[in-house]
Tab-separated table of C-alpha atoms and ligand atoms in Angstrom:
chain	number	residue	atom	x	y	z
A	98	UNK	CA	54.775	127.150	137.379
A	99	UNK	CA	53.055	130.467	136.889
A	100	UNK	CA	54.952	130.968	133.668
A	101	UNK	CA	53.859	127.546	132.504
A	102	UNK	CA	50.276	128.328	133.412
A	103	UNK	CA	50.442	131.607	131.543
A	104	UNK	CA	51.865	129.837	128.530
A	105	UNK	CA	49.059	127.317	128.568
A	106	UNK	CA	46.511	130.084	128.926
A	107	UNK	CA	48.060	131.866	125.986
A	108	UNK	CA	47.601	128.864	123.768
A	109	UNK	CA	43.931	128.643	124.621
A	110	UNK	CA	43.019	132.301	124.349
A	111	UNK	CA	42.113	132.543	128.029
A	112	UNK	CA	41.881	135.774	129.989
A	113	UNK	CA	45.189	137.479	130.834
A	114	UNK	CA	44.949	136.618	134.538
A	115	UNK	CA	44.081	132.935	134.415
A	116	UNK	CA	44.419	132.348	138.145
A	117	UNK	CA	42.801	135.545	139.322
A	118	UNK	CA	39.227	136.042	140.394
A	119	UNK	CA	38.866	138.733	137.759
A	120	UNK	CA	39.479	136.318	134.889
A	121	UNK	CA	36.564	136.660	132.506
A	122	UNK	CA	34.690	134.400	130.136
A	123	UNK	CA	35.204	131.284	132.213
A	124	UNK	CA	31.964	129.415	132.846
A	125	UNK	CA	31.493	128.882	136.575
A	126	UNK	CA	28.869	126.171	136.352
A	127	UNK	CA	27.525	124.068	133.550
A	128	UNK	CA	24.035	124.543	132.210
A	129	UNK	CA	23.860	120.953	130.984
A	130	UNK	CA	21.231	118.553	132.267
A	131	UNK	CA	22.731	116.300	134.962
A	132	UNK	CA	23.847	112.845	133.865
A	133	UNK	CA	23.554	111.805	137.505
A	134	UNK	CA	21.689	113.284	140.433
A	135	UNK	CA	21.378	111.479	143.752
A	136	UNK	CA	18.953	113.318	146.018
A	137	UNK	CA	18.898	111.068	149.120
A	138	UNK	CA	15.350	112.279	149.659
A	139	UNK	CA	14.067	108.935	150.971
A	140	UNK	CA	13.754	108.866	154.736
A	141	UNK	CA	15.472	105.532	155.245
A	142	UNK	CA	18.761	104.124	156.514
A	143	UNK	CA	21.101	102.641	153.954
A	144	UNK	CA	23.283	99.651	154.839
A	145	UNK	CA	25.676	97.550	152.793
A	146	UNK	CA	23.827	96.344	149.708
A	147	UNK	CA	21.124	99.013	149.886
A	148	UNK	CA	20.150	100.614	146.603
A	149	UNK	CA	20.386	104.380	146.172
A	150	UNK	CA	17.943	106.003	143.766
A	151	UNK	CA	18.497	108.943	141.477
A	152	UNK	CA	16.220	111.950	141.274
A	153	UNK	CA	13.938	110.116	138.826
A	154	UNK	CA	13.546	107.114	141.118
A	155	UNK	CA	15.860	104.787	139.211
A	156	UNK	CA	18.365	102.586	141.028
A	157	UNK	CA	21.810	104.043	140.344
A	158	UNK	CA	24.013	103.360	143.347
A	159	UNK	CA	24.737	100.667	145.903
A	160	UNK	CA	26.011	101.071	149.438
A	161	UNK	CA	29.315	99.249	149.920
A	162	UNK	CA	31.218	98.669	153.134
A	163	UNK	CA	30.422	98.167	156.806
A	164	UNK	CA	28.477	101.037	158.250
A	165	UNK	CA	25.205	102.893	157.923
A	166	UNK	CA	24.092	105.977	156.089
A	167	UNK	CA	21.276	107.716	157.929
A	168	UNK	CA	18.694	110.145	156.619
A	169	UNK	CA	18.967	113.731	157.857
A	170	UNK	CA	17.488	117.066	156.920
A	171	UNK	CA	19.444	117.880	153.763
A	172	UNK	CA	20.632	120.737	151.641
A	173	UNK	CA	17.473	120.105	149.593
A	174	UNK	CA	14.827	117.799	151.013
A	175	UNK	CA	16.537	114.965	152.848
A	176	UNK	CA	20.274	114.287	152.905
A	177	UNK	CA	22.501	111.608	154.333
A	178	UNK	CA	24.870	111.311	157.275
A	179	UNK	CA	27.990	109.200	156.847
A	180	UNK	CA	29.407	107.065	159.698
A	181	UNK	CA	31.196	108.695	162.615
A	182	UNK	CA	34.925	108.199	163.210
A	183	UNK	CA	34.325	104.933	165.098
A	184	UNK	CA	31.253	103.823	163.142
A	185	UNK	CA	32.772	102.010	160.173
A	186	UNK	CA	33.490	102.757	156.547
A	187	UNK	CA	30.977	102.987	153.756
A	188	UNK	CA	30.718	104.449	150.259
A	189	UNK	CA	28.002	104.728	147.644
A	190	UNK	CA	29.132	103.142	144.383
A	191	UNK	CA	27.580	104.004	141.042
A	192	UNK	CA	28.721	101.514	138.375
A	193	UNK	CA	30.910	102.736	135.564
A	194	UNK	CA	28.891	104.386	132.820
A	195	UNK	CA	30.397	106.150	129.799
A	196	UNK	CA	27.864	108.923	130.421
A	197	UNK	CA	29.812	109.802	133.577
A	198	UNK	CA	33.086	110.288	131.668
A	199	UNK	CA	33.657	113.745	130.186
A	200	UNK	CA	36.131	112.673	127.488
A	201	UNK	CA	37.494	116.036	126.379
A	202	UNK	CA	34.299	117.851	127.353
A	203	UNK	CA	33.339	120.072	130.238
A	204	UNK	CA	32.618	118.514	133.608
A	205	UNK	CA	30.884	119.637	136.781
A	206	UNK	CA	30.967	117.574	139.961
A	207	UNK	CA	28.756	119.116	142.622
A	208	UNK	CA	27.581	118.160	146.092
A	209	UNK	CA	26.066	119.782	149.148
A	210	UNK	CA	28.069	119.198	152.321
A	211	UNK	CA	27.522	119.966	155.971
A	212	UNK	CA	30.151	119.413	158.640
A	213	UNK	CA	31.245	120.697	161.998
A	214	UNK	CA	34.792	121.811	162.705
A	215	UNK	CA	35.426	118.610	164.628
A	216	UNK	CA	34.117	116.430	161.800
A	217	UNK	CA	36.300	118.308	159.325
A	218	UNK	CA	39.636	117.482	160.994
A	219	UNK	CA	40.648	114.822	158.454
A	220	UNK	CA	41.078	114.223	154.740
A	221	UNK	CA	37.763	113.248	153.156
A	222	UNK	CA	37.040	112.157	149.592
A	223	UNK	CA	33.514	113.222	148.723
A	224	UNK	CA	32.971	112.288	145.057
A	225	UNK	CA	35.463	110.558	142.782
A	226	UNK	CA	35.628	108.470	139.638
A	227	UNK	CA	38.858	106.530	139.498
A	228	UNK	CA	41.924	106.227	141.668
A	229	UNK	CA	44.974	108.444	141.405
A	230	UNK	CA	46.651	105.909	139.087
A	231	UNK	CA	43.490	104.919	137.204
A	232	UNK	CA	43.910	104.091	133.529
A	233	UNK	CA	42.054	106.804	131.636
A	234	UNK	CA	42.368	109.411	134.370
A	235	UNK	CA	40.469	110.509	137.458
A	236	UNK	CA	38.189	113.201	138.777
A	237	UNK	CA	37.779	113.879	142.470
A	238	UNK	CA	36.154	116.374	144.787
A	239	UNK	CA	37.507	116.271	148.321
A	240	UNK	CA	37.275	118.273	151.532
A	241	UNK	CA	40.432	118.156	153.618
A	242	UNK	CA	40.314	119.923	156.978
A	243	UNK	CA	37.256	121.879	155.913
A	244	UNK	CA	38.663	123.199	152.630
A	245	UNK	CA	37.442	121.829	149.278
A	246	UNK	CA	39.739	120.883	146.442
A	247	UNK	CA	39.496	119.247	143.042
A	248	UNK	CA	41.728	116.812	141.203
A	249	UNK	CA	41.416	116.346	137.464
A	250	UNK	CA	43.799	113.879	135.827
A	251	UNK	CA	43.509	113.453	132.083
A	252	UNK	CA	45.703	112.735	129.080
A	253	UNK	CA	47.111	116.250	129.594
A	254	UNK	CA	48.274	115.586	133.139
A	255	UNK	CA	47.083	116.068	136.694
A	256	UNK	CA	45.674	119.301	138.042
A	257	UNK	CA	45.044	119.900	141.752
A	258	UNK	CA	43.087	123.024	142.659
A	259	UNK	CA	42.776	123.793	146.371
A	260	UNK	CA	40.529	126.432	147.858
A	261	UNK	CA	42.544	127.406	150.903
A	262	UNK	CA	41.142	130.796	151.890
A	263	UNK	CA	38.934	131.301	154.928
A	264	UNK	CA	36.113	132.212	152.547
A	265	UNK	CA	36.251	128.644	151.229
A	266	UNK	CA	35.919	127.074	154.669
A	267	UNK	CA	32.835	124.844	154.741
A	268	UNK	CA	33.227	123.448	158.278
A	269	UNK	CA	30.826	125.783	160.062
A	270	UNK	CA	27.915	123.394	160.589
A	271	UNK	CA	25.878	124.880	157.720
A	272	UNK	CA	25.093	123.412	154.311
A	273	UNK	CA	27.388	124.503	151.501
A	274	UNK	CA	27.244	123.755	147.784
A	275	UNK	CA	30.694	122.698	146.565
A	276	UNK	CA	31.564	122.116	142.919
A	277	UNK	CA	34.503	121.217	140.716
A	278	UNK	CA	34.187	122.584	137.206
A	279	UNK	CA	36.479	121.683	134.324
A	280	UNK	CA	36.239	123.642	131.120
A	281	UNK	CA	38.470	123.632	128.043
A	282	UNK	CA	40.909	125.997	129.752
A	283	UNK	CA	40.438	125.890	133.537
A	284	UNK	CA	39.688	123.801	136.588
A	285	UNK	CA	37.747	125.689	139.261
A	286	UNK	CA	36.566	125.112	142.822
A	287	UNK	CA	33.272	126.784	143.637
A	288	UNK	CA	31.706	127.229	147.051
A	289	UNK	CA	28.101	128.369	147.129
A	290	UNK	CA	28.383	129.422	143.494
A	291	UNK	CA	31.496	131.557	143.947
A	292	UNK	CA	34.835	130.606	142.392
A	293	UNK	CA	37.259	130.217	145.324
A	294	UNK	CA	40.203	128.724	143.427
A	295	UNK	CA	41.070	128.240	139.789
A	296	UNK	CA	43.956	127.044	137.679
A	297	UNK	CA	44.515	127.166	133.962
A	298	UNK	CA	44.728	123.707	132.435
A	299	UNK	CA	44.100	122.428	128.958
A	300	UNK	CA	41.366	119.783	129.016
A	301	UNK	CA	42.658	116.380	127.991
A	302	UNK	CA	40.819	113.114	127.549
A	303	UNK	CA	39.297	111.775	130.781
A	304	UNK	CA	37.426	108.481	130.493
A	305	UNK	CA	37.958	105.470	132.715
A	306	UNK	CA	36.292	102.183	133.620
A	307	UNK	CA	35.985	102.931	137.329
A	308	UNK	CA	32.770	103.306	139.310
A	309	UNK	CA	31.795	106.658	140.762
A	310	UNK	CA	32.348	106.514	144.497
A	311	UNK	CA	30.744	108.852	147.001
A	312	UNK	CA	32.160	109.201	150.491
A	313	UNK	CA	35.530	107.526	150.125
A	314	UNK	CA	37.957	105.942	147.721
A	315	UNK	CA	37.540	102.291	148.778
A	316	UNK	CA	35.469	101.138	151.720
A	317	UNK	CA	37.596	98.023	152.190
A	318	UNK	CA	40.710	100.061	152.938
A	319	UNK	CA	41.595	101.815	156.188
A	320	UNK	CA	43.182	104.576	154.082
A	321	UNK	CA	39.806	105.252	152.550
A	322	UNK	CA	39.761	109.011	153.165
A	323	UNK	CA	36.316	108.246	154.539
A	324	UNK	CA	33.755	111.030	154.535
A	325	UNK	CA	32.389	111.479	158.053
A	326	UNK	CA	29.815	114.250	157.815
A	327	UNK	CA	26.588	114.969	155.928
A	328	UNK	CA	26.067	115.292	152.182
A	329	UNK	CA	23.272	115.708	149.689
A	330	UNK	CA	22.430	116.257	146.019
A	331	UNK	CA	25.391	114.605	144.290
A	332	UNK	CA	25.247	115.966	140.752
A	333	UNK	CA	27.385	115.247	137.680
A	334	UNK	CA	27.071	117.333	134.548
A	335	UNK	CA	28.938	116.827	131.283
A	336	UNK	CA	29.123	119.540	128.630
A	337	UNK	CA	30.308	119.833	125.048
B	700	CA	CA1	18.187	115.789	148.998
């Protein structure tokens, strides 16, 4: 696998150590204006059917499922608490929009998360567009057992990047900014602005007809990988 990665890196002119933290010239976050930003700054409770506004006050998402999202002190302003382990399943769905599909371009999926160790003891999908078998591909940011990881599936295949080190652990009860960044040559997991895992991967076409879902893959399914902690500031950026 490493040889394959090196070969891919060689074809794209990437740094000589594509998986190492010393790799240079790899953007770690996109400067592009967000195509979506959900701030959760309203101090309300969201139930099934509730509308979720973006940072400009426009309706962008809808709460789906059986459960309640409650307002909490957030990573910036207010944030939202997802249902506890016995409190139902719920996701925020943002309808499909071509603006949320990177095509062959750069992509950043970012979110602030806060969870305790106990809350972290499960697999949790935080932000995703598309299922694993979705026509057109999938992007997904998840936190499994307190460690963030990113899945990017495009016309060039599926890439899973897991941040497994203790430095990437986000289950300490504090807010952490987690991001998945895809560039032309790499997929990276960032925690609080620091690259904690990275793999070389040539960017393929990623564009699907699925909604963006926040907090789970499908609220109607028991195997929802339901998020059961706090989150804030869901941000999607697409670059050239
Ligand atoms: Ca907020």
